[in-house]
Coordinates of C-alpha atoms and ligand atoms in Angstrom, one line a residue:
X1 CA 18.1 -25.3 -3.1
X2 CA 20.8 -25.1 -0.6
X3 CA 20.5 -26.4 3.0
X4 CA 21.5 -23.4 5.7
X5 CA 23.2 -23.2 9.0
X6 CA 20.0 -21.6 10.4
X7 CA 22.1 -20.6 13.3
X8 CA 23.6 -18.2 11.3
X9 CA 21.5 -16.4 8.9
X10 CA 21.7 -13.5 9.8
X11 CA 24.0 -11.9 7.4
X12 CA 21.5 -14.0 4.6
X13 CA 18.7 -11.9 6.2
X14 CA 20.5 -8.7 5.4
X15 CA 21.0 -9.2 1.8
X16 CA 17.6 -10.2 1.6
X17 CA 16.3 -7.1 3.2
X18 CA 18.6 -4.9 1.0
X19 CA 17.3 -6.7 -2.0
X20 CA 15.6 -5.0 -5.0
X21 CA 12.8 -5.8 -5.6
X22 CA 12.2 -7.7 -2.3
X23 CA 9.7 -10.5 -2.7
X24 CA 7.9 -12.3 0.2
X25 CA 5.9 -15.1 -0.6
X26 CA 4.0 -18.5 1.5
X27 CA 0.9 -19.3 2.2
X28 CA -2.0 -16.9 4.4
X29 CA -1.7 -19.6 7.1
X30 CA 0.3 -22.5 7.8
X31 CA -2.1 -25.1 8.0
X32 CA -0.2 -28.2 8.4
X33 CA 3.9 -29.6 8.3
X34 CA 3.5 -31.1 4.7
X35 CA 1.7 -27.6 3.2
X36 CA 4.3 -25.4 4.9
X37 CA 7.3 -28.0 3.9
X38 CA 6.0 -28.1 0.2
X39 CA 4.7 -24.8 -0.3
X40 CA 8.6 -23.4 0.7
X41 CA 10.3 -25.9 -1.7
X42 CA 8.2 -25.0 -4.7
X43 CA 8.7 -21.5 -3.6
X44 CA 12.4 -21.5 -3.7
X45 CA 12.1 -24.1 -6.8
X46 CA 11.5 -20.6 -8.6
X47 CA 14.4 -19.1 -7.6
X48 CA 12.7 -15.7 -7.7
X49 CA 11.7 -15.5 -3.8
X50 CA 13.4 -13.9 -0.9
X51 CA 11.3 -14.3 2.3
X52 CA 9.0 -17.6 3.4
X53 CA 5.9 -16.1 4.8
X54 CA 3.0 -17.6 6.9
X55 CA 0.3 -16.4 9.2
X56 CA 0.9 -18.4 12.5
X57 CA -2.0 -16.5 14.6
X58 CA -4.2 -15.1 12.3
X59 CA -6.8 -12.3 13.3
X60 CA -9.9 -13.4 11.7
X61 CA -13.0 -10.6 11.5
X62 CA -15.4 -13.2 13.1
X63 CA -14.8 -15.9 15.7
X64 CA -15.3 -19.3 13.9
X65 CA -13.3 -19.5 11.0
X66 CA -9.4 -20.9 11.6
X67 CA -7.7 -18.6 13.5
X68 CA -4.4 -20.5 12.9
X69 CA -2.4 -23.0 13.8
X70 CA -0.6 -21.0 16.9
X71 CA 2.9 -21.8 17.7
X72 CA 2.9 -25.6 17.1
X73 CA 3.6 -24.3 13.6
X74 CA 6.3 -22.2 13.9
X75 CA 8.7 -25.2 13.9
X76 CA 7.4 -26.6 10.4
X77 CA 8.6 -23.0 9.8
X78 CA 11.9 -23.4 11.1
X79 CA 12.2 -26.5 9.2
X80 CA 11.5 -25.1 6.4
X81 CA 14.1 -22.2 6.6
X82 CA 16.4 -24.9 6.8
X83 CA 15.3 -27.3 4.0
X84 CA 15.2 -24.4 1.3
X85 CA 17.5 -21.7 2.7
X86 CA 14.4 -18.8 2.6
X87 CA 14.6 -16.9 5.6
X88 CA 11.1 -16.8 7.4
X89 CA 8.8 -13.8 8.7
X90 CA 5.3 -13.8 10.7
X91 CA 2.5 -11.8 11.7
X92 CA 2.8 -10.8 15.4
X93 CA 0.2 -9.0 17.1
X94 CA 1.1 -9.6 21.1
X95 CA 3.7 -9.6 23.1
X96 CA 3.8 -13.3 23.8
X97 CA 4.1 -14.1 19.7
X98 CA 6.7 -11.8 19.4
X99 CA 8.4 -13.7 22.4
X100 CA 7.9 -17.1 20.7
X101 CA 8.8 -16.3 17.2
X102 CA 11.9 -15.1 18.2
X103 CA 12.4 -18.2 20.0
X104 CA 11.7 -20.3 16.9
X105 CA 14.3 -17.9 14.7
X106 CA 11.8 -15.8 12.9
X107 CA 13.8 -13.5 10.7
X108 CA 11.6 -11.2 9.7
X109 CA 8.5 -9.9 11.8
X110 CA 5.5 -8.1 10.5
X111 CA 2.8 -6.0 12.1
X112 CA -0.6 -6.7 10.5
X113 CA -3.4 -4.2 9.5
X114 CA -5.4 -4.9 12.6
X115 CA -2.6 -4.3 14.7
X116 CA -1.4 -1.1 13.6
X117 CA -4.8 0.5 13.9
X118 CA -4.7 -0.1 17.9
X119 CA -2.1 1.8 19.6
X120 CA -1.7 -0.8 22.9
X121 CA -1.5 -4.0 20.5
X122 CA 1.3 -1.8 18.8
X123 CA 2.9 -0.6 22.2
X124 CA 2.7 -4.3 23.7
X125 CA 4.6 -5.4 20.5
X126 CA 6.8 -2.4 20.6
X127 CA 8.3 -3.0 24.6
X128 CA 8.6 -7.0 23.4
X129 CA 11.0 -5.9 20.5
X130 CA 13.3 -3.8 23.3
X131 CA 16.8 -4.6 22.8
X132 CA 16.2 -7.3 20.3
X133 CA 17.8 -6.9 16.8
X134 CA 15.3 -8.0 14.1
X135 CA 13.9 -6.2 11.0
X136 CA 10.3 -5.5 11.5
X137 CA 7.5 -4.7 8.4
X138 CA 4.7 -2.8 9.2
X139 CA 1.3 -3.0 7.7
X140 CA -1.2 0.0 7.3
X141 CA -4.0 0.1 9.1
X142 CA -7.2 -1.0 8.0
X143 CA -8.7 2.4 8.2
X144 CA -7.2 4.9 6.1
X145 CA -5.0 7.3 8.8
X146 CA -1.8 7.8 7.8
X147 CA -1.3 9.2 11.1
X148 CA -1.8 5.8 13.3
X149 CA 0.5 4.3 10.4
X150 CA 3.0 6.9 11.1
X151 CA 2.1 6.7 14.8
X152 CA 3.3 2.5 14.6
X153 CA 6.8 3.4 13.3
X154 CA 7.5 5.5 15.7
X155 CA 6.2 3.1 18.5
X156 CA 8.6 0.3 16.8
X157 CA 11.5 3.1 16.1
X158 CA 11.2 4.4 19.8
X159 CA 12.1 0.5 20.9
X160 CA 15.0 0.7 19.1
X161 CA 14.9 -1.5 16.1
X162 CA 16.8 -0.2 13.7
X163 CA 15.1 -1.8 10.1
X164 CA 12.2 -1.0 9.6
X165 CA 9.9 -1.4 6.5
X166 CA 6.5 -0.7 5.4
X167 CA 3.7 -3.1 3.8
X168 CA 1.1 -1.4 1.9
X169 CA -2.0 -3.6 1.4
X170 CA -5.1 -1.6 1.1
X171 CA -7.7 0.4 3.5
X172 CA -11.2 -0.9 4.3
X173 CA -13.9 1.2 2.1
X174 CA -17.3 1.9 2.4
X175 CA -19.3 0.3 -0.1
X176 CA -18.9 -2.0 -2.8
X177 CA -15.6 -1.4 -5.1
X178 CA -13.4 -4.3 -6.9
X179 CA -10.8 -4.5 -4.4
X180 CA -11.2 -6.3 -0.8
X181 CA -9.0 -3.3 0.6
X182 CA -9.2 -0.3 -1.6
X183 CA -5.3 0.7 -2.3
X184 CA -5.7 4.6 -2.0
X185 CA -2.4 4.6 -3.8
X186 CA -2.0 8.6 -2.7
X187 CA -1.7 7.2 0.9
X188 CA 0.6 5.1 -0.3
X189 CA 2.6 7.8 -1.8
X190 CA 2.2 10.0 1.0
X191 CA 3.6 7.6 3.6
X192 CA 6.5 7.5 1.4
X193 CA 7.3 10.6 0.9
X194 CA 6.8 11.0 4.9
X195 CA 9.6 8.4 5.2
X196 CA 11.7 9.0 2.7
X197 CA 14.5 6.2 2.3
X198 CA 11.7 3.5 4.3
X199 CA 11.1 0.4 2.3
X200 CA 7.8 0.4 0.9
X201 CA 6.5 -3.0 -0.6
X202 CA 2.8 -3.9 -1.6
X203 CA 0.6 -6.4 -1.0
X204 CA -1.5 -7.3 -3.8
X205 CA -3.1 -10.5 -2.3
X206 CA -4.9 -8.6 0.6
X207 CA -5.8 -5.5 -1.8
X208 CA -7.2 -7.5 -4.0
X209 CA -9.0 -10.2 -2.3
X210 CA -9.1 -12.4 -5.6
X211 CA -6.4 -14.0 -8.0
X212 CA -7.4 -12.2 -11.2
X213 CA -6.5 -8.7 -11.0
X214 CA -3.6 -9.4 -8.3
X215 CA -1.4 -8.7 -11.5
X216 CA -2.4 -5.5 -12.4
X217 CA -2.3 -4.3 -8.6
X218 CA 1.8 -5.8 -8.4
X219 CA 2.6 -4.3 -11.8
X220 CA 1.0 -0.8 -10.5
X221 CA 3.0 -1.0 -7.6
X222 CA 6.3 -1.7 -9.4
X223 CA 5.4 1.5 -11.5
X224 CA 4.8 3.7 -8.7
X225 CA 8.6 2.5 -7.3
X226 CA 7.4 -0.1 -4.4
X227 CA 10.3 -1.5 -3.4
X228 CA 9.0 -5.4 -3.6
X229 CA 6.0 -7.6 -3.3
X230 CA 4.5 -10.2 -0.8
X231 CA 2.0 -12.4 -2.3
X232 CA 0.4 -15.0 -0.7
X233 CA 0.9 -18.5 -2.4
X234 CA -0.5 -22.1 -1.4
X235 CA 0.0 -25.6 -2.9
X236 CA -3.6 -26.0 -3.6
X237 CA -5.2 -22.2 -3.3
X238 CA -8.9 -23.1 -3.6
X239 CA -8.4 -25.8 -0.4
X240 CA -6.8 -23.0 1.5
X241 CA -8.1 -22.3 5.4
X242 CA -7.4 -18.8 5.4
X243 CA -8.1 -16.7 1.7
X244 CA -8.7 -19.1 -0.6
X245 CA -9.9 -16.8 -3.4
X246 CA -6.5 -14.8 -3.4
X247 CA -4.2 -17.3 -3.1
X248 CA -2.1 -18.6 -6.0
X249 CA 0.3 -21.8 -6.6
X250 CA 4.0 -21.0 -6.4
X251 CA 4.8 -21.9 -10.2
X252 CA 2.0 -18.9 -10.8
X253 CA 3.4 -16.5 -8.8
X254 CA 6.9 -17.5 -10.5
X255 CA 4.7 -16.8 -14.0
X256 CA 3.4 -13.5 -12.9
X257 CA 6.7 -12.3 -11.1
X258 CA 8.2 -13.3 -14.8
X259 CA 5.5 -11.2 -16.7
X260 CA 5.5 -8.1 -14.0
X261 CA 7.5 -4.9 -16.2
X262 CA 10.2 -4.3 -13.7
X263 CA 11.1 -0.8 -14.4
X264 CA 13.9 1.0 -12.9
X265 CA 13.4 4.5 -11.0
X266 CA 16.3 6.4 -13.5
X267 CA 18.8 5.5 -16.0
X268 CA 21.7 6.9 -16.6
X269 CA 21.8 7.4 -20.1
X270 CA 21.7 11.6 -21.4
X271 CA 19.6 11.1 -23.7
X272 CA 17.0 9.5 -21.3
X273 CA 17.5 12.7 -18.7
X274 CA 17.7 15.8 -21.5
X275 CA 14.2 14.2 -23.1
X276 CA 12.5 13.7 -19.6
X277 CA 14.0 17.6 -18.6
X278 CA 12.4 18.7 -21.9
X279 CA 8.7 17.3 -20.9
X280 CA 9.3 18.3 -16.9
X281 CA 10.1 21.9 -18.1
X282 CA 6.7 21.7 -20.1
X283 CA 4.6 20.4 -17.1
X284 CA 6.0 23.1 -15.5
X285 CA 5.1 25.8 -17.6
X286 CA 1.8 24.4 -17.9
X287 CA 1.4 24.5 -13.9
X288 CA 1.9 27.7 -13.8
X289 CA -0.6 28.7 -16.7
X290 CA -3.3 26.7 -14.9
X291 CA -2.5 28.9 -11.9
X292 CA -2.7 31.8 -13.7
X293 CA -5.7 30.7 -14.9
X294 CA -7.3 29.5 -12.0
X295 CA -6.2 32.9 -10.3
X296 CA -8.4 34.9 -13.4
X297 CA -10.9 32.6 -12.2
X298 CA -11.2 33.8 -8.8
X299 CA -11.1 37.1 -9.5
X300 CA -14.3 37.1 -11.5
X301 CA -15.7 35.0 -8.5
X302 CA -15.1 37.8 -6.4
X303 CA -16.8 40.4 -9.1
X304 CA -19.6 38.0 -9.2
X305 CA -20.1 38.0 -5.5
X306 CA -20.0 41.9 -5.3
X307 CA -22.2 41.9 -7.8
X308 CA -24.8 39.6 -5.4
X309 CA -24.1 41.5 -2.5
X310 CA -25.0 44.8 -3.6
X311 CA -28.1 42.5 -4.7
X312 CA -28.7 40.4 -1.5
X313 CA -28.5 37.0 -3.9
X314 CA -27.5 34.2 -1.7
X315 CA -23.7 32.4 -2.9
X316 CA -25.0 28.8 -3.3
X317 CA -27.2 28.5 -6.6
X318 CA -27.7 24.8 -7.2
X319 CA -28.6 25.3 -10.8
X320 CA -26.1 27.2 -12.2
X321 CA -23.4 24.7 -10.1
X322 CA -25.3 21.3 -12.0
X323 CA -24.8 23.1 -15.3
X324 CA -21.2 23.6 -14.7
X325 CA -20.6 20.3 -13.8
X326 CA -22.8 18.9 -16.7
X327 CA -21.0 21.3 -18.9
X328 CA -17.7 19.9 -17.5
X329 CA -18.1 16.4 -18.2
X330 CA -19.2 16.7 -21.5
X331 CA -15.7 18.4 -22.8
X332 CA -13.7 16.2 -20.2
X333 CA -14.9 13.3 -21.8
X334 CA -13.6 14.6 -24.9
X335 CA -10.4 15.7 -23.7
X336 CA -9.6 12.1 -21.8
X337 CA -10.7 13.3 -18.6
X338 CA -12.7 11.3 -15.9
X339 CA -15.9 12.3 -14.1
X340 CA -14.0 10.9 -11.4
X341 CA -11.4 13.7 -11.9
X342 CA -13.7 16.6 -13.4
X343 CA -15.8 16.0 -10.0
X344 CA -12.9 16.7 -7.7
X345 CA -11.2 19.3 -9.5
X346 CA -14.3 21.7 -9.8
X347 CA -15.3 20.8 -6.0
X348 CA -11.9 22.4 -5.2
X349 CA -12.0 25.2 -7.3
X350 CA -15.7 25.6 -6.4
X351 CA -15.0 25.8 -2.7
X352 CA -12.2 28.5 -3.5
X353 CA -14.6 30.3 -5.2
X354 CA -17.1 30.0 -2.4
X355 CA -14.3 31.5 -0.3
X356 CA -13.7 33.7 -2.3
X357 CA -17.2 35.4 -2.6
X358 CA -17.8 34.7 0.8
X359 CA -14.9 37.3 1.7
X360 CA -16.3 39.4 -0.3
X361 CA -19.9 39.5 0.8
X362 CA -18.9 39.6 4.5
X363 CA -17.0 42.4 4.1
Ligands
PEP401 C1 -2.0 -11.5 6.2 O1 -1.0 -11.0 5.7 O2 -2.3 -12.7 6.1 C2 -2.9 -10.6 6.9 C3 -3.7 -11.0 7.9 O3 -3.0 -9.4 6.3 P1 -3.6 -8.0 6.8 O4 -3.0 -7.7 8.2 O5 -3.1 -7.1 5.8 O6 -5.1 -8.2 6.8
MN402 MN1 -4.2 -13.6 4.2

């Protein structure tokens, strides 16, 4: 552990941020001086963590829980930067906290689920960061619309800060699944395809809501090309104020971070390129069959639905759509495919057929 110059971290910061993968670990909340102190030295005890997180002011779904330690805390964070070297980011959600963690050296600054879903909190954060030069993360929001995601950048690009990176961490879902935050990877994927070159990291700990399956959730992520993680860790996780059930000690997070597959997005062996080029070409060709296929499809859709308009048969017959479907699931089992999957592709190609006929029979 080496001590810093905190007054001069700035080109530290930058490596950080241009780090691969990026990893941001600390507890949910800072609770008291010793946690924050400790939890930062076992963190950069593992050597394997580039950014000290903490939740300072936390935004809590009902009045009554801890709803953090406010800005006496953000000097234990300051201290810790300098005991341990690990440059420090924050949740900010108002003007005044952006104010007062800049005042306090914050390094990094993050924008938090519930802040990116409300366009003013995200404004108000926005005209604070004017003129200031300071890497900002931004959170999806809780609900899943990519477009008030999309919107926050541009609020935070628009003020002129220059690095700017995305945090991935789930959407709130009706229902009852395994995850606290459902990751809806494909708005994941999305986002990064809309911001191509954008740092995209995930946040198991909030996806998951629970220590067991955080593994599998950082381990997908490094296989669908996140850039880094940020996992919450705590000295003693079940004694935590804020998310007990997902936090995790730092030696476990160095375990898991030491078991995680980290897989690299090309290699430059020939070999490696002609096989994958082979199996690309085949998907390929096999795209365009389906289309073909899907095309022959249609056009026997439309025969049918002549066929029901010279009849006066309505387009809609619920029986003969169940027996597709049941029909469907039986072979997709035995092909491999899920009900999950079978479901949505033949409501797609059902409502294409539907529009098909319906041409048809109106006109
Ligand atoms: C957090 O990171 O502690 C947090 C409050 O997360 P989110 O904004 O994703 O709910
Ligand atoms: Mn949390």
């Amino acid at each position: 552990m080496q001590a810093i110059d905190t007054n001069n971290t700035k080109e530290l910061v930058q490596s950080k941020w241009n780090k691969r993968p990026l990893i941001i670990s600390g507890p949910c909340s800072a609770e008291t001086e010793a946690q924050v102190l400790e939890t930062a030295q076992r963190l950069a005890a593992t050597g394997k963590v580039d950014l000290l997180r903490a939740g300072i002011w936390k935004p809590r779904t009902r009045p009554g829980s801890f709803e953090g330690i406010g800005t006496k805390g953000l000097p234990w964070m300051q201290q810790a930067k300098k005991a341990t070297g690990l440059p420090i980011t924050i949740e900010v959600a108002t003007g005044k906290q952006v104010e007062d963690a800049l005042h306090f050296d914050v390094d990094v600054l993050w924008i938090g689920a519930r802040t990116t879903v409300n366009p003013f909190s995200v404004q108000e954060v926005a005209d604070a960061l004017r003129g200031v030069d300071v890497p900002v993360l931004i959170k999806n929001p809780i609900n899943p619309d990519l477009e008030l995601w999309i919107g926050a950048v541009e609020r935070v690009a628009k003020a002129g800060i220059k690095q700017i990176g995305l945090i991935h961490r789930g959407f709130s879902a009706y229902g009852n699944t395994e995850y606290r935050n459902a990751p809806m990877w494909h708005l994941a994927i999305e986002m990064k395809r809309r911001n191509p070159g954008m740092m995209m990291i995930n946040d198991p700990s909030h996806i998951c809501g629970r220590r067991d399956i955080l593994m599998d959730v950082a381990q997908k992520a490094i296989d669908l090309d996140f850039d880094g993680l940020i996992i919450e860790s705590h000295i003693d996780p079940d004694n935590a104020w804020s998310d007990a059930k997902q936090q995790i000690t730092p030696e476990r997070l160095s375990e898991m971070l030491s078991e995680i597959v980290w897989r690299k997005e090309d290699s430059n062996s020939e070999e490696f390129h002609l096989a994958l080029e082979k199996l690309r070409q085949q998907i390929n060709h096999l795209d365009d069959e389906l289309m073909q296929i899907i095309g022959q499809r249609m056009k026997v859709a439309e025969k049918i639905g002549e066929y029901k308009k010279n009849n006066d048969i309505t387009i809609l017959q619920t029986n003969r759509w169940n027996e597709i479907l049941e029909r469907a699931f039986k072979k997709g089992d035995k092909l491999g495919l899920s009900k999950e999957f079978i479901t949505k592709y033949f409501d797609a190609v059902h409502m294409e057929s539907i529009n098909h006929q319906n041409k048809i029979m109106n006109s």
